[in-house]
mmCIF file of C-alpha atoms in Angstrom:
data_model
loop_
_atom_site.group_PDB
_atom_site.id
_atom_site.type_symbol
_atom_site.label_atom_id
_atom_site.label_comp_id
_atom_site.label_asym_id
_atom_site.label_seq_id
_atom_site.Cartn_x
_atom_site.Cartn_y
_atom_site.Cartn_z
ATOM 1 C CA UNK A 1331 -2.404 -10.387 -30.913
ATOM 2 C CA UNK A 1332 -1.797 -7.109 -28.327
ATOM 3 C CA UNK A 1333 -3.082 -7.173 -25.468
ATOM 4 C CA UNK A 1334 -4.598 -4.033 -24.151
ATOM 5 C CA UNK A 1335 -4.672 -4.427 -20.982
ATOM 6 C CA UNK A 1336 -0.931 -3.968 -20.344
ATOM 7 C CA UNK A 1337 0.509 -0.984 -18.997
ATOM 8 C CA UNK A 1338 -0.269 0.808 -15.802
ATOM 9 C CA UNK A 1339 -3.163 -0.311 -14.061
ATOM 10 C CA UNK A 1340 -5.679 2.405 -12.070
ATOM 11 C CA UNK A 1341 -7.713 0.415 -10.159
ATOM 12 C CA UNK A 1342 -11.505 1.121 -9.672
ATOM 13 C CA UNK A 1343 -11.165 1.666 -6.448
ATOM 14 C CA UNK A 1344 -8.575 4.883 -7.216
ATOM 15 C CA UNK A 1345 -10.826 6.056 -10.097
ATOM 16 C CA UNK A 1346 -13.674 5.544 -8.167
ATOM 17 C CA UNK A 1347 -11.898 7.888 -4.976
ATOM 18 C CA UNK A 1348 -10.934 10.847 -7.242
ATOM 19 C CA UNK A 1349 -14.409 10.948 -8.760
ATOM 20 C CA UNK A 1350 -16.052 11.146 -5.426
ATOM 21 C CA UNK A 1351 -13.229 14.057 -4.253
ATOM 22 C CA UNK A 1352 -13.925 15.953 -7.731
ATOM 23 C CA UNK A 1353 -17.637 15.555 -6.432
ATOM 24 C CA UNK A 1354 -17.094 16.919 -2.603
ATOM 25 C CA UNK A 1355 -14.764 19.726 -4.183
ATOM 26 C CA UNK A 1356 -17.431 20.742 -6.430
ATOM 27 C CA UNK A 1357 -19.813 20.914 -3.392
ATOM 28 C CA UNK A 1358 -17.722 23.673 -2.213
ATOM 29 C CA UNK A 1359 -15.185 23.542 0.680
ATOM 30 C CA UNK A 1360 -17.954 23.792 3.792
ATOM 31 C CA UNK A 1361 -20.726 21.794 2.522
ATOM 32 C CA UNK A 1362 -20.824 18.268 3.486
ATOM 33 C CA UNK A 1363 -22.025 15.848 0.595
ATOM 34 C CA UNK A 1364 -23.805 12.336 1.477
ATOM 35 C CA UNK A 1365 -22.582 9.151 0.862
ATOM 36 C CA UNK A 1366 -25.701 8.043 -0.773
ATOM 37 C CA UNK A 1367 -25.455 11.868 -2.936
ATOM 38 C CA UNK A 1368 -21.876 10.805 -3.963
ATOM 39 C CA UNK A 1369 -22.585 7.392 -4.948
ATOM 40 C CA UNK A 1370 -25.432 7.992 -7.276
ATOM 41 C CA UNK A 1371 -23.543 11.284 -8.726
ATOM 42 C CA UNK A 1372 -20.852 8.767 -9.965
ATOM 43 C CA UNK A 1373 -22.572 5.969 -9.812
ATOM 44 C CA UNK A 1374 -20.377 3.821 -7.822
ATOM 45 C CA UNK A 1375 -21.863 1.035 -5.311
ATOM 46 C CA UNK A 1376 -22.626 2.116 -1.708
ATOM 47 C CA UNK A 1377 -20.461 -0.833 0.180
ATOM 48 C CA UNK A 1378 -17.570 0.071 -2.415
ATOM 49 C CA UNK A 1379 -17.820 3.945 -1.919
ATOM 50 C CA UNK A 1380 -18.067 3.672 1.927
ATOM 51 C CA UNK A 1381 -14.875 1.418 2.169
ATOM 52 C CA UNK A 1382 -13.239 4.309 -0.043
ATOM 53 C CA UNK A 1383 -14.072 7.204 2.102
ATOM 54 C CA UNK A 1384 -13.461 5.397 5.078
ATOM 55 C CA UNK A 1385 -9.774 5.133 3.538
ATOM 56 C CA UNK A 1386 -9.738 8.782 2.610
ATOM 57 C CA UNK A 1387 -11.091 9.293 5.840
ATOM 58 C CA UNK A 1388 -8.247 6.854 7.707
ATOM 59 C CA UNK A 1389 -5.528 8.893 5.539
ATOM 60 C CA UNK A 1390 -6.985 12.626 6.983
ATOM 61 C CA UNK A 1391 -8.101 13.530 3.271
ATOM 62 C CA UNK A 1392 -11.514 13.785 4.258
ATOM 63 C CA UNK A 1393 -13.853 14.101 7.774
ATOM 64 C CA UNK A 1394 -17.166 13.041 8.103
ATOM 65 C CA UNK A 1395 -20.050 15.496 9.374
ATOM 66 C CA UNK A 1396 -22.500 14.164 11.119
ATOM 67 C CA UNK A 1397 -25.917 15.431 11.573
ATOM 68 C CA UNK A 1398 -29.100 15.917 9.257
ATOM 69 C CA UNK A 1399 -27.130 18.033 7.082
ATOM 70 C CA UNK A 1400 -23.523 15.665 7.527
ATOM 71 C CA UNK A 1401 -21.888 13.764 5.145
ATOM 72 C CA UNK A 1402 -18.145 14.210 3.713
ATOM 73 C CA UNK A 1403 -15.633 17.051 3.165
ATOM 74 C CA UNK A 1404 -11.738 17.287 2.725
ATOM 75 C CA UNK A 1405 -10.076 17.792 5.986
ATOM 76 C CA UNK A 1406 -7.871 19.794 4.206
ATOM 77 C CA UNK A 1407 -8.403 22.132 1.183
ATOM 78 C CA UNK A 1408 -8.819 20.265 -1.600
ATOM 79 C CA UNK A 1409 -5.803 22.165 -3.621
ATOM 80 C CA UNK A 1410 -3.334 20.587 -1.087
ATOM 81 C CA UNK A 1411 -4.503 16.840 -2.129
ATOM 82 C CA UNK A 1412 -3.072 15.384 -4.760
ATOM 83 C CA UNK A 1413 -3.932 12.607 -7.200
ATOM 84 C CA UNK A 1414 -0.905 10.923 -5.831
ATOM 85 C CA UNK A 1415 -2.220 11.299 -2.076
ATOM 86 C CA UNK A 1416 -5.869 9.941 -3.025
ATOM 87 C CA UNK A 1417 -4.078 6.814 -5.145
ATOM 88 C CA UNK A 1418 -1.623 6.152 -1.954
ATOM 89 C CA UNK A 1419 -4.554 6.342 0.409
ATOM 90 C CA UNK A 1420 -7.089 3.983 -0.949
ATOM 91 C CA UNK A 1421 -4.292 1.603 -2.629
ATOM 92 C CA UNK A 1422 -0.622 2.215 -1.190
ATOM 93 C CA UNK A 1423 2.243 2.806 -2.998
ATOM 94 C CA UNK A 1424 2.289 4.012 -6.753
ATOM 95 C CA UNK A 1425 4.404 1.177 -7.952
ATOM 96 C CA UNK A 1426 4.703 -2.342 -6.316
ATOM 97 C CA UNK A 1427 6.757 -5.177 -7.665
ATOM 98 C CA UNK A 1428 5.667 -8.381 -5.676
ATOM 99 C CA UNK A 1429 3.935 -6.223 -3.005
ATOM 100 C CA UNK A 1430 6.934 -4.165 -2.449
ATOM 101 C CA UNK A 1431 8.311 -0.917 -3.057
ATOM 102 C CA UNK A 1432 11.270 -0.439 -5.617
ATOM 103 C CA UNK A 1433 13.874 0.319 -3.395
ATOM 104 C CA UNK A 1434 13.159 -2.825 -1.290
ATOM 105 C CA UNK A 1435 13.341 -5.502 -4.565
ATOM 106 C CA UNK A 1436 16.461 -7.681 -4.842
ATOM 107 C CA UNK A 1437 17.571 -8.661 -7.854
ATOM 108 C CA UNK A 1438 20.678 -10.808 -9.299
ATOM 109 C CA UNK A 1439 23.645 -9.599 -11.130
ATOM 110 C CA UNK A 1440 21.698 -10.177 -14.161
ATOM 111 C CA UNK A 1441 19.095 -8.155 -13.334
ATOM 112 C CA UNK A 1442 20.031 -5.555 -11.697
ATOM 113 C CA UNK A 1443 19.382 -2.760 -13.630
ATOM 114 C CA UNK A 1444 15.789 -3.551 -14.145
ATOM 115 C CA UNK A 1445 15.379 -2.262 -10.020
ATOM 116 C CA UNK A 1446 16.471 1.330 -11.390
ATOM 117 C CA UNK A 1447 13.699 1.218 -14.043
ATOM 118 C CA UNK A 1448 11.087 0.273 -11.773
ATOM 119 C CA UNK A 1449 12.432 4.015 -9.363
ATOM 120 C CA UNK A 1450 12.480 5.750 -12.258
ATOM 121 C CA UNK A 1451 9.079 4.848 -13.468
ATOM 122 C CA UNK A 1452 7.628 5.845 -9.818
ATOM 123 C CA UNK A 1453 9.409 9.040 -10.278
ATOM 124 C CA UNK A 1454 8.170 9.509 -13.700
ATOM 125 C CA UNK A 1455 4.514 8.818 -12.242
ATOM 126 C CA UNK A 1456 4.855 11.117 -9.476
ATOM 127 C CA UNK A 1457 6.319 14.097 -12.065
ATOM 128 C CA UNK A 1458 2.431 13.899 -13.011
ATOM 129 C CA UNK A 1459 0.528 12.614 -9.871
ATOM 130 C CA UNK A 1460 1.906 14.753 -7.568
ATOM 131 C CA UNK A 1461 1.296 17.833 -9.350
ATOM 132 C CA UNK A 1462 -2.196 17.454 -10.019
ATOM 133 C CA UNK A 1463 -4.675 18.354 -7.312
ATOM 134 C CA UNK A 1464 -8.466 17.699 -6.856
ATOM 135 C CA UNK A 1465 -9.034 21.261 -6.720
ATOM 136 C CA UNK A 1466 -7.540 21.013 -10.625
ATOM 137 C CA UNK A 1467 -9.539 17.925 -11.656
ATOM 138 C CA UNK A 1468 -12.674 19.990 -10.190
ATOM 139 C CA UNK A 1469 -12.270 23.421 -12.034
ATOM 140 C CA UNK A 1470 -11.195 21.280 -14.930
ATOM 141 C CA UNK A 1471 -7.974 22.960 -14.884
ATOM 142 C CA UNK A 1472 -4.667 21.328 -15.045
ATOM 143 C CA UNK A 1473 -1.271 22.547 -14.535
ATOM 144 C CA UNK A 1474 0.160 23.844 -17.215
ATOM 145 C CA UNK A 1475 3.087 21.070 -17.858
ATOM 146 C CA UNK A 1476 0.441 18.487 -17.454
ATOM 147 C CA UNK A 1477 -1.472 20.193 -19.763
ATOM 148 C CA UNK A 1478 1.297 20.293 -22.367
ATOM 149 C CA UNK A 1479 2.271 16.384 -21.581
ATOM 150 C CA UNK A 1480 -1.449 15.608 -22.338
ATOM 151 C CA UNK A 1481 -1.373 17.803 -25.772
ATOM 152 C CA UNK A 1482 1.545 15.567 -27.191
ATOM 153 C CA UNK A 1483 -0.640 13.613 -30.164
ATOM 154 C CA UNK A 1484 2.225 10.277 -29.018
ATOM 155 C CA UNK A 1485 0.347 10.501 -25.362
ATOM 156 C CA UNK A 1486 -2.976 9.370 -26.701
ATOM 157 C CA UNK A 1487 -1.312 6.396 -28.302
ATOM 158 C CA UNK A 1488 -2.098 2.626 -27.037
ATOM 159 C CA UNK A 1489 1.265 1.627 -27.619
#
């Protein structure tokens, strides 16, 4: 029987950061959005959403605002952060293997080669991750080879 949860995994906690940056984008650059605003926008839990944009905030993707009117914006414009940067900041490195990066796994003779398939799929994953910004995701715009990758009918296949 397949299993269909295989594949690459996007943790909650990533989807859960670029829906609350699509959210402060949409706000507009200078206006501060709440925690509490965020969280029932997307509905994702406070304790969760305030460890996330603590990270983003850690990672200088966002700065709080305080005040009546405070609450979050990007530190940065929001077309200069990337879906890779968000992913990075709340959960580290696009691929692990063991807790480590590529580069740093060993492997026998035997296998070897498999260390080269692990780079290449982080450089496959950045080709797409990098490119895409929340400033994109927000106007609901992507770039044009991402675009194209997402249009090929094989891309929407579970297999």
């Amino acid at each position: 029987m397949p299993r269909y949860d295989d594949g690459m995994r996007v943790t909650t906690k990533s989807d859960y950061a670029l829906r609350a940056l699509i959210e402060i984008a949409g706000a507009g650059e200078s206006d501060p959005i709440s925690a509490d605003e965020l969280g029932r926008r997307q509905d994702i839990p406070k304790g969760f959403l305030q460890a996330i944009l603590a990270d983003l905030r850690r990672t200088g993707i966002l700065v709080s605002v305080r005040g009546k009117s405070g609450g979050w914006r990007f530190a940065r414009p929001a077309a200069e952060v990337s879906a890779a940067d968000v992913i990075r900041a709340v959960d580290g490195p696009l691929v692990s293997i063991y807790g480590q990066r590529p580069e740093a796994v060993e492997y026998d003779d035997a296998a070897e080669a498999l260390q080269q398939v692990w780079v290449a799929a982080r450089y496959a994953l950045r080709g797409v991750l990098e490119k895409v910004t929340i400033a994109d995701l927000a106007a609901k715009r992507l770039p044009k080879e991402i675009a194209e990758k997402a249009a090929i009918e094989d891309a929407w296949q579970p297999h």
